[in-house]
Amino acid sequence: MQRARSRWHIAVFLAPAVLVYTAVMIFPLFNTLRLALYSRIDQERVFVGLQNFKTLFGDAVWSEQFWNALGNNLWFFFIHMLVQNPIGIALAAMLSHPKLRFAALYRSSIFIPTILSFVIVGFAWKLILSPIWGIAPDMLDAVGLKSLFAPWLGKEEYALTTLALISVWQFVGIPMMLIYAALLSIPEEVLEAGEVDGITGLSAFWKIKLPLILPSIGIISILTFVGNFNAFDLIYATQGALAGPDYSTDILGTFMYRTFFGFQLQLGDPHMGSAIASAMFLIILIGVCIYLFGIQTRLRRYQF
Amino acid sequence: MHGALILYTLIALFPVFVIVINSFKKRKSIFREPLSLPDAGSFSLVGYETVLKQGEFFSYFQNSMIVTVVSLFFILLFGAMAAFALSEYRFPGNKWMGLYLALGIMIPIRIGTVAILELMVSTGLVNTLTALILVYIAQGLPLAVFILSEFMHQVSDDLKNAARVDGLSEYTIFFRIVLPLVRPAMATVAVFNMIPIWNDLWFPLILAPAEATKTLTLGSQVFIGQYVTNWNAVLSALSMAILPVLILYVIFSRQLIRGITSGAVK
């Protein structure tokens, strides 16, 4: 019954998506990489080759800011990997217990912070941790730990870690849900076979379930990586564009925003901003490649 | 085990709870007993009055609503059309097209912000909701195409071929037969995209910061920045920003959780 139909409909189906995606995402992406090679001299856009990158990495003021932001970003990522993902896995393991009551209630409640905007989350925690309001010191006082309290968001040595932990609090729902889904897809027979061999409870988790969910752990790691190296909102909402105190919470996203958009008296420089965006692009690309070629191919996927 | 889960649930809900209960209290009670519920003596709506008088919250809310709903509509329509083309027809370059569209799943659109701003300036779209909508469509399409084409592979070929025998056009087959069958997957895609679009601060800040186009997220950010010392107003503004998302979540949480746990994002 295959008549020689016209094939135009394929183009019609594809065109809108491809056009919008190309025009608003792919083209600007490459245009940003291109703009990094230009500079504005006497009101005119001039091609300067790699000059912006030389400034970014060679100039003492610029390179110090860049490495500071990158270092902070790595620490931000490190905290997420170390705190968010293990807590997420632990919660998922508890939730997937077949005899657990109220599982749906716990699941929905723990996911609530994830749906809130950074503005809400940032300010809510800022108020709670504020020494003026006194909720945090009073609560520590109640358990006899008042001496531990410090204005965490205002101190250089604590601010970044505090923000990372706030972000962990917000996003723990995502690894929890993905791992939960992976745990549910493990067939009963596999676990029963383990039980016959006397592997139950915690050791069943370590010896059977954990190896089976490794691919999902890989996925949440790369999602965390991309999300963290592209983060901006939480820092901007709580600490402003200057990422204070004294740039101690500056990450690549806030650094790029400040550079290309300007702040207070400093004028924005789209070309240096593009150079920073290119560096971020490279970092994310390297991370994604390490995951795709180094990690994902080595994790064995089990098909049931 | 219940102990650990209850503890974590409390940690997750505590900040939201504290913000909301204190938004209904008098200034003195906010500071004196921040953890107690509002009662007859401490109840006050003064914060909400300030917010409603000073802020353009209804207009911000309307902007957020328009941007989110219109973006979602086009993400779903364009995404489903492209997914149908990729999963239904064999044509040269099919695989490459799929890979090309999938690039955007891993590469964040924010990297291209400088050039996006330039594009919007040159087309005169700065400070319009259209600019935001275009960006969110582009941002949402890759994952939408990916998820929807997985589901479209499962629609039975017999059904489509029977329709072809009956002389229905490819467009009719898509809109009348395939779209209704993948509705659950479309709901999943919608819920996944809804939250990041509603909550985004970056693009509203850069592309549409004008008073008339502020979204609720940007609007509350600016409002709170101006009223830092007016605790009643800040707490009420936060509660008002929490409410719409919370309502959406209650409506869609089943869909969202089913979407995640059905393995749509593997």
XYZ file of N, CA and C in Angstrom, chain A residues 44-271:
684
model
N 34.323 50.027 18.632
C 34.189 49.088 17.524
C 34.605 47.690 17.942
N 33.964 46.718 17.322
C 34.268 45.341 17.650
C 35.460 44.884 16.798
N 36.523 44.502 17.470
C 37.755 44.150 16.755
C 38.140 42.723 17.094
N 38.612 42.000 16.078
C 39.069 40.635 16.313
C 40.412 40.664 17.037
N 40.508 39.988 18.163
C 41.761 40.043 18.912
C 42.341 38.650 19.169
N 41.806 37.642 18.512
C 42.337 36.292 18.720
C 42.156 35.832 20.149
N 43.214 35.292 20.720
C 43.099 34.710 22.059
C 43.413 35.711 23.175
N 43.453 36.986 22.805
C 43.830 38.019 23.779
C 42.996 37.960 25.063
N 41.659 37.772 24.919
C 40.814 37.740 26.112
C 41.198 36.602 27.046
N 41.567 35.472 26.446
C 41.958 34.334 27.285
C 43.300 34.604 27.961
N 44.202 35.322 27.212
C 45.480 35.692 27.826
C 45.219 36.582 29.033
N 44.268 37.524 28.894
C 43.936 38.398 30.020
C 43.359 37.577 31.161
N 42.436 36.690 30.804
C 41.739 35.915 31.827
C 42.717 35.066 32.649
N 43.669 34.443 31.957
C 44.584 33.561 32.678
C 45.913 34.220 33.029
N 46.272 35.296 32.313
C 47.583 35.899 32.522
C 47.549 37.101 33.448
N 46.526 37.936 33.312
C 46.441 39.140 34.126
C 46.197 38.758 35.589
N 46.962 39.371 36.480
C 46.901 38.953 37.885
C 45.498 39.113 38.471
N 44.833 40.243 38.210
C 43.515 40.494 38.791
C 42.487 39.511 38.257
N 42.472 39.351 36.919
C 41.500 38.446 36.298
C 41.738 37.006 36.706
N 43.009 36.573 36.603
C 43.247 35.144 36.833
C 42.977 34.798 38.293
N 43.249 35.738 39.197
C 42.961 35.433 40.594
C 41.467 35.202 40.788
N 40.651 36.064 40.143
C 39.193 35.901 40.256
C 38.740 34.597 39.638
N 39.337 34.271 38.467
C 38.909 33.057 37.780
C 39.218 31.827 38.617
N 40.453 31.725 39.104
C 40.812 30.521 39.864
C 40.054 30.452 41.175
N 39.795 31.624 41.757
C 38.983 31.650 42.973
C 37.595 31.062 42.687
N 36.978 31.536 41.567
C 35.637 31.057 41.232
C 35.656 29.567 40.914
N 36.675 29.138 40.179
C 36.747 27.721 39.811
C 36.957 26.854 41.052
N 37.870 27.317 41.929
C 38.131 26.574 43.166
C 36.861 26.467 44.006
N 36.162 27.593 44.155
C 34.908 27.588 44.922
C 33.894 26.650 44.291
N 33.857 26.666 42.960
C 32.902 25.820 42.244
C 33.206 24.342 42.480
N 34.515 24.018 42.496
C 34.899 22.623 42.743
C 34.490 22.200 44.155
N 34.694 23.083 45.123
C 34.314 22.793 46.503
C 32.794 22.608 46.604
N 32.069 23.470 45.902
C 30.609 23.406 45.850
C 30.167 22.031 45.333
N 30.809 21.580 44.258
C 30.515 20.282 43.659
C 30.887 19.148 44.619
N 32.052 19.292 45.247
C 32.563 18.278 46.167
C 31.561 18.049 47.312
N 31.058 19.149 47.896
C 30.077 19.030 48.988
C 28.819 18.301 48.500
N 28.379 18.632 47.280
C 27.185 17.967 46.760
C 27.418 16.468 46.617
N 28.572 16.098 46.068
C 28.849 14.676 45.868
C 28.964 13.960 47.209
N 29.551 14.661 48.184
C 29.844 14.030 49.456
C 28.627 13.977 50.375
N 27.742 14.968 50.277
C 26.616 15.042 51.206
C 25.293 14.723 50.501
N 25.032 15.422 49.387
C 23.730 15.283 48.750
C 23.487 13.861 48.249
N 24.443 13.322 47.500
C 24.172 12.038 46.869
C 24.113 10.877 47.863
N 25.033 10.796 48.847
C 24.855 9.728 49.853
C 23.539 9.848 50.628
N 23.156 11.063 51.029
C 21.882 11.197 51.746
C 20.733 10.770 50.833
N 20.803 11.204 49.558
C 19.759 10.832 48.611
C 19.645 9.319 48.475
N 20.798 8.642 48.389
C 20.783 7.181 48.243
C 20.226 6.528 49.504
N 20.639 7.049 50.667
C 20.157 6.468 51.920
C 18.640 6.628 52.046
N 18.148 7.822 51.721
C 16.698 8.036 51.796
C 15.969 7.105 50.834
N 16.516 6.966 49.617
C 15.870 6.109 48.624
C 15.847 4.662 49.115
N 16.954 4.233 49.734
C 17.020 2.852 50.214
C 15.954 2.615 51.281
N 15.784 3.609 52.176
C 14.763 3.442 53.213
C 13.356 3.459 52.605
N 13.161 4.381 51.658
C 11.819 4.515 51.070
C 11.413 3.285 50.271
N 12.409 2.597 49.687
C 12.053 1.477 48.815
C 11.798 0.200 49.613
N 11.950 0.289 50.919
C 11.650 -0.877 51.751
C 10.184 -1.258 51.554
N 9.915 -2.502 51.177
C 8.551 -2.858 50.781
C 7.526 -2.715 51.902
N 7.961 -2.837 53.171
C 6.962 -2.819 54.240
C 6.778 -1.441 54.852
N 7.442 -0.442 54.265
C 7.373 0.894 54.853
C 5.988 1.505 54.682
N 5.439 2.030 55.784
C 4.162 2.737 55.679
C 4.415 4.222 55.451
N 3.461 4.907 54.922
C 3.547 6.347 54.640
C 4.662 6.702 53.667
N 5.121 5.732 52.861
C 6.249 6.013 51.964
C 5.936 7.194 51.053
N 4.717 7.229 50.511
C 4.369 8.294 49.570
C 4.404 9.658 50.258
N 3.977 9.681 51.507
C 3.960 10.938 52.252
C 5.385 11.462 52.465
N 6.276 10.586 52.919
C 7.670 10.986 53.100
C 8.256 11.491 51.786
N 8.025 10.721 50.729
C 8.602 11.020 49.418
C 8.167 12.408 48.967
N 6.866 12.660 49.040
C 6.376 13.960 48.566
C 6.900 15.094 49.428
N 6.970 14.887 50.760
C 7.421 15.970 51.624
C 8.893 16.286 51.390
N 9.714 15.249 51.254
C 11.145 15.491 51.098
C 11.429 16.149 49.752
N 10.533 15.960 48.795
C 10.746 16.558 47.475
C 10.323 18.034 47.434
N 9.578 18.494 48.428
C 9.061 19.871 48.367
C 10.149 20.947 48.175
N 11.268 20.903 48.932
C 12.271 21.953 48.716
C 12.733 22.053 47.257
N 12.755 20.930 46.560
C 13.253 20.921 45.180
C 12.380 21.764 44.255
N 11.095 21.882 44.579
C 10.222 22.623 43.670
C 10.227 24.122 43.955
N 10.834 24.525 45.074
C 10.831 25.953 45.408
C 11.922 26.673 44.625
N 11.717 27.979 44.412
C 12.735 28.706 43.663
C 13.907 29.047 44.578
N 15.055 29.307 43.951
C 16.265 29.661 44.703
C 16.035 30.908 45.549
N 15.187 31.794 45.040
C 14.943 33.036 45.764
C 14.287 32.725 47.106
N 13.273 31.863 47.074
C 12.596 31.486 48.310
C 13.561 30.771 49.246
N 14.247 29.768 48.684
C 15.147 28.957 49.501
C 16.251 29.826 50.098
N 16.848 30.663 49.261
C 17.949 31.503 49.723
C 17.522 32.412 50.852
N 16.410 33.120 50.664
C 15.981 34.066 51.697
C 15.492 33.355 52.944
N 14.791 32.238 52.750
C 14.291 31.517 53.913
C 15.456 31.131 54.821
N 16.512 30.581 54.230
C 17.654 30.171 55.048
C 18.417 31.358 55.596
N 18.463 32.422 54.793
C 19.154 33.618 55.258
C 18.476 34.131 56.537
N 17.143 34.119 56.547
C 16.419 34.578 57.728
C 16.648 33.633 58.903
N 16.588 32.324 58.611
C 16.715 31.365 59.709
C 18.108 31.410 60.328
N 19.121 31.584 59.485
C 20.488 31.608 59.999
C 20.885 32.985 60.530
N 19.994 33.960 60.324
C 20.345 35.318 60.714
C 20.479 35.451 62.227
N 21.552 36.071 62.690
C 21.713 36.280 64.138
C 20.659 37.246 64.679
N 20.071 38.077 63.816
C 19.070 39.043 64.279
C 17.793 38.329 64.716
N 17.342 37.399 63.875
C 16.107 36.700 64.197
C 16.333 35.718 65.337
N 17.448 34.995 65.220
C 17.817 34.144 66.339
C 17.216 32.758 66.369
N 16.620 32.303 65.260
C 16.068 30.946 65.273
C 17.181 29.913 65.417
N 18.207 30.055 64.583
C 19.289 29.074 64.614
C 20.021 29.050 65.959
N 20.443 30.225 66.501
C 21.112 30.175 67.806
C 20.213 29.634 68.905
N 18.918 29.995 68.891
C 18.016 29.482 69.923
C 17.881 27.975 69.858
N 17.825 27.459 68.619
C 17.671 26.008 68.497
C 18.936 25.295 68.948
N 20.093 25.869 68.622
C 21.344 25.269 69.089
C 21.415 25.351 70.615
N 20.908 26.458 71.155
C 20.902 26.639 72.593
C 20.087 25.533 73.266
N 18.977 25.177 72.619
C 18.088 24.161 73.181
C 18.797 22.823 73.324
N 19.756 22.533 72.461
C 20.490 21.271 72.598
C 21.870 21.524 73.192
N 22.063 22.693 73.748
C 23.297 22.990 74.466
C 24.520 23.220 73.600
N 24.296 23.634 72.353
C 25.438 23.824 71.456
C 25.553 25.279 71.013
N 25.045 26.183 71.821
C 24.992 27.561 71.367
C 26.364 28.108 70.971
N 27.409 27.602 71.630
C 28.741 28.124 71.340
C 29.153 27.857 69.895
N 28.491 26.876 69.255
C 28.850 26.559 67.866
C 28.329 27.598 66.885
N 27.364 28.414 67.336
C 26.734 29.303 66.361
C 27.683 30.410 65.894
N 27.587 30.674 64.606
C 28.306 31.807 64.027
C 27.437 32.325 62.905
N 27.558 33.591 62.531
C 26.801 34.064 61.366
C 27.368 33.427 60.110
N 26.968 32.210 59.856
C 27.628 31.381 58.843
C 27.703 32.022 57.454
N 26.599 32.695 57.072
C 26.615 33.255 55.711
C 27.478 34.508 55.624
N 27.818 35.069 56.759
C 28.568 36.311 56.731
C 30.066 36.118 56.927
N 30.486 34.893 57.248
C 31.904 34.649 57.510
C 32.549 34.019 56.289
N 33.685 34.588 55.896
C 34.367 34.077 54.701
C 34.615 32.579 54.751
N 35.035 32.096 55.925
C 35.458 30.693 55.950
C 34.279 29.719 55.932
N 33.065 30.193 56.279
C 31.924 29.268 56.307
C 30.927 29.470 55.168
N 30.917 30.681 54.576
C 29.792 31.058 53.715
C 29.578 30.071 52.557
N 30.670 29.708 51.876
C 30.519 28.849 50.699
C 29.971 27.476 51.089
N 30.532 26.903 52.154
C 30.067 25.594 52.597
C 28.602 25.661 53.024
N 28.236 26.750 53.711
C 26.845 26.904 54.131
C 25.919 26.941 52.918
N 26.319 27.730 51.903
C 25.479 27.798 50.700
C 25.390 26.444 50.005
N 26.513 25.721 49.956
C 26.497 24.398 49.326
C 25.533 23.484 50.073
N 25.540 23.592 51.419
C 24.646 22.730 52.195
C 23.186 23.125 51.993
N 22.934 24.439 51.830
C 21.557 24.871 51.540
C 21.124 24.275 50.205
N 22.021 24.322 49.237
C 21.711 23.761 47.926
C 21.487 22.248 48.013
N 22.273 21.587 48.855
C 22.073 20.158 49.090
C 20.677 19.920 49.663
N 20.324 20.731 50.648
C 19.001 20.604 51.275
C 17.921 20.725 50.201
N 18.129 21.669 49.281
C 17.115 21.888 48.268
C 17.008 20.720 47.288
N 18.141 20.183 46.875
C 18.105 19.258 45.736
C 18.242 17.791 46.089
N 18.258 17.446 47.354
C 18.448 16.046 47.718
C 17.318 15.183 47.132
N 16.177 15.810 46.843
C 15.052 15.070 46.287
C 15.345 14.431 44.933
N 16.233 15.053 44.158
C 16.457 14.513 42.814
C 17.216 13.180 42.838
N 18.408 13.111 43.503
C 19.026 11.775 43.600
C 18.118 10.776 44.301
N 17.373 11.255 45.309
C 16.485 10.329 46.018
C 15.491 9.677 45.063
N 14.855 10.500 44.220
C 13.857 9.963 43.305
C 14.477 9.030 42.261
N 15.623 9.450 41.685
C 16.208 8.632 40.620
C 16.695 7.287 41.157
N 17.316 7.320 42.352
C 17.795 6.071 42.942
C 16.607 5.200 43.365
N 15.580 5.869 43.880
C 14.368 5.153 44.278
C 13.800 4.382 43.078
N 13.732 5.068 41.927
C 13.233 4.409 40.722
C 14.114 3.225 40.338
N 15.433 3.417 40.450
C 16.347 2.324 40.088
C 16.167 1.144 41.041
N 15.993 1.447 42.334
C 15.833 0.357 43.307
C 14.541 -0.412 43.056
N 13.484 0.316 42.666
C 12.208 -0.364 42.415
C 12.298 -1.294 41.217
N 13.204 -0.979 40.277
C 13.259 -1.793 39.063
C 14.086 -3.065 39.241
N 14.685 -3.235 40.437
C 15.388 -4.496 40.684
C 14.346 -5.592 40.917
N 14.400 -6.670 40.143
C 13.355 -7.690 40.266
C 13.430 -8.443 41.599
N 12.270 -8.843 42.063
C 12.157 -9.590 43.315
C 13.039 -10.836 43.341
N 13.073 -11.531 42.181
C 13.787 -12.824 42.162
C 15.242 -12.663 42.576
N 15.845 -11.558 42.114
C 17.253 -11.342 42.435
C 17.430 -11.240 43.952
N 16.530 -10.460 44.589
C 16.643 -10.283 46.032
C 16.319 -11.573 46.771
N 15.327 -12.310 46.229
C 14.970 -13.578 46.876
C 16.108 -14.577 46.785
N 16.768 -14.602 45.623
C 17.911 -15.495 45.463
C 18.974 -15.161 46.506
N 19.163 -13.849 46.754
C 20.114 -13.430 47.777
C 19.691 -13.906 49.149
N 18.377 -13.803 49.429
C 17.868 -14.209 50.737
C 18.137 -15.688 50.995
N 17.955 -16.492 49.937
C 18.208 -17.927 50.068
C 19.648 -18.154 50.490
N 20.548 -17.342 49.962
C 21.953 -17.464 50.329
C 22.281 -16.736 51.626
N 21.247 -16.235 52.309
C 21.464 -15.596 53.597
C 21.903 -14.155 53.519
N 21.727 -13.530 52.355
C 22.089 -12.109 52.261
C 20.831 -11.276 52.428
N 20.688 -10.625 53.578
C 19.490 -9.818 53.816
C 19.878 -8.479 54.420
N 18.891 -7.630 54.564
C 19.085 -6.357 55.258
C 20.182 -5.517 54.646
N 21.059 -4.983 55.532
C 22.092 -4.071 55.061
C 23.047 -4.721 54.071
N 23.378 -5.979 54.314
C 24.349 -6.595 53.414
C 23.736 -6.835 52.041
N 22.394 -7.003 51.997
C 21.753 -7.104 50.688
C 21.903 -5.785 49.952
N 21.815 -4.678 50.717
C 21.969 -3.374 50.083
C 23.372 -3.228 49.499
N 24.399 -3.521 50.319
C 25.773 -3.314 49.844
C 26.153 -4.287 48.746
N 25.714 -5.561 48.888
C 26.235 -6.571 47.966
C 25.391 -6.738 46.715
N 24.080 -6.484 46.800
C 23.239 -6.725 45.625
C 22.726 -5.422 45.028
N 22.072 -4.601 45.858
C 21.400 -3.429 45.291
C 22.396 -2.390 44.802
N 23.402 -2.074 45.626
C 24.307 -0.990 45.257
C 24.993 -1.239 43.914
N 25.554 -2.462 43.690
C 26.158 -2.684 42.365
C 25.156 -2.517 41.227
N 23.887 -2.862 41.491
C 22.895 -2.783 40.417
C 22.495 -1.346 40.107
N 22.603 -0.459 41.102
C 22.185 0.924 40.824
C 23.360 1.825 40.463
N 24.564 1.248 40.286
C 25.717 2.088 39.929
C 25.467 2.973 38.706
N 24.822 2.451 37.640
C 24.589 3.356 36.494
C 23.765 4.582 36.870
N 22.781 4.415 37.754
C 21.992 5.574 38.174
C 22.830 6.534 38.997
N 23.750 5.988 39.792
C 24.636 6.860 40.565
C 25.520 7.655 39.610
N 25.937 7.005 38.518
C 26.700 7.718 37.489
C 25.897 8.862 36.906
N 24.625 8.608 36.619
C 23.795 9.665 36.030
C 23.613 10.820 37.011
N 23.347 10.526 38.291
C 23.157 11.651 39.208
C 24.474 12.406 39.397
N 25.608 11.707 39.292
C 26.873 12.434 39.417
C 27.040 13.436 38.293
N 26.753 13.026 37.052
C 26.964 13.957 35.945
C 25.909 15.067 35.977
N 24.701 14.743 36.401
C 23.683 15.793 36.534
C 24.110 16.820 37.590
N 24.652 16.321 38.699
C 25.132 17.215 39.748
C 26.252 18.106 39.209
N 27.166 17.488 38.462
C 28.303 18.230 37.914
C 27.835 19.366 37.012
N 26.989 19.029 36.031
C 26.526 20.059 35.096
C 25.740 21.131 35.852
N 24.868 20.708 36.759
C 24.073 21.668 37.512
C 24.932 22.607 38.353
N 25.967 22.066 38.988
C 26.800 22.883 39.860
C 27.676 23.862 39.087
N 28.185 23.430 37.939
C 29.075 24.311 37.194
C 28.313 25.349 36.388
N 27.009 25.351 36.527
C 26.182 26.265 35.790
C 25.295 26.992 36.804
N 25.602 26.772 38.098
C 24.793 27.366 39.163
C 25.021 28.867 39.235
N 24.030 29.571 39.718
C 24.125 31.019 39.818
C 23.072 31.538 40.798
N 21.846 31.102 40.611
C 20.690 31.719 41.258
C 20.786 31.795 42.775
N 21.175 30.692 43.408
C 21.171 30.670 44.869
C 22.164 31.685 45.426
N 23.363 31.716 44.845
C 24.398 32.643 45.310
C 23.931 34.078 45.062
N 23.375 34.323 43.878
C 22.927 35.673 43.558
C 21.802 36.095 44.499
N 20.878 35.185 44.769
C 19.733 35.538 45.607
C 20.150 35.834 47.047
N 21.134 35.093 47.569
C 21.488 35.312 48.973
C 22.620 36.319 49.137
N 23.631 36.249 48.287
C 24.813 37.080 48.509
C 24.936 38.224 47.517
N 24.087 38.269 46.498
C 24.177 39.339 45.505
C 25.250 39.052 44.458
N 25.367 39.960 43.485
C 26.286 39.731 42.373
C 27.747 39.736 42.821
N 28.026 40.346 43.972
C 29.413 40.403 44.426
C 29.848 39.128 45.146
N 28.902 38.216 45.356
C 29.205 36.918 45.946
C 30.066 37.048 47.195
N 29.624 37.880 48.119
C 30.393 38.145 49.323
C 30.308 37.018 50.319
N 30.910 37.133 51.469
C 31.839 38.201 51.834
C 33.182 38.083 51.104
N 33.626 39.176 50.558
C 34.892 39.261 49.841
C 35.074 38.152 48.799
N 34.111 37.966 47.961
C 34.168 36.988 46.858
C 34.333 35.548 47.327
N 34.091 35.281 48.617
C 34.367 33.917 49.076
C 33.315 32.932 48.579
N 32.171 33.421 48.042
C 31.181 32.476 47.501
C 31.047 32.623 45.994
N 32.037 33.297 45.376
C 31.982 33.503 43.926
C 32.182 32.170 43.201
N 31.258 31.831 42.313
C 31.470 30.656 41.481
C 31.425 31.112 40.024
N 31.644 30.190 39.093
C 31.788 30.611 37.695
C 30.551 31.363 37.200
N 29.358 30.915 37.591
C 28.138 31.569 37.126
C 28.049 33.022 37.563
N 28.349 33.306 38.838
C 28.275 34.687 39.314
C 29.405 35.514 38.708
N 30.572 34.911 38.545
C 31.713 35.604 37.937
C 31.368 36.013 36.503
N 30.763 35.102 35.753
C 30.394 35.425 34.376
C 29.343 36.532 34.354
N 28.350 36.424 35.229
C 27.293 37.435 35.269
C 27.874 38.819 35.540
N 28.720 38.898 36.567
C 29.321 40.186 36.923
C 30.129 40.751 35.765
N 30.878 39.883 35.114
C 31.774 40.352 34.064
C 31.006 40.867 32.858
N 30.001 40.093 32.416
C 29.392 40.499 31.160
C 28.254 41.489 31.354
N 27.638 41.482 32.532
C 26.503 42.370 32.737
C 26.909 43.633 33.483
N 28.035 43.592 34.160
C 28.459 44.738 34.945
C 27.753 44.775 36.279
N 28.300 45.522 37.222
C 27.640 45.697 38.519
C 28.127 47.013 39.078
N 27.281 47.653 39.856
C 27.618 48.946 40.440
C 28.340 49.829 39.428
N 29.618 50.128 39.666
C 30.272 51.092 38.780
C 31.020 50.438 37.621
N 31.241 49.141 37.730
C 31.985 48.491 36.650
C 31.072 48.224 35.457
N 31.534 48.615 34.271
C 30.726 48.377 33.076
C 30.840 46.916 32.658
N 29.780 46.427 32.038
C 29.817 45.050 31.578
C 30.718 44.911 30.363
N 31.358 43.741 30.249
C 32.200 43.478 29.090
C 31.768 42.154 28.479
N 30.925 42.206 27.414
C 30.407 40.961 26.858
C 31.510 40.045 26.337
N 32.626 40.630 25.913
C 33.656 39.771 25.325
C 34.410 38.980 26.379
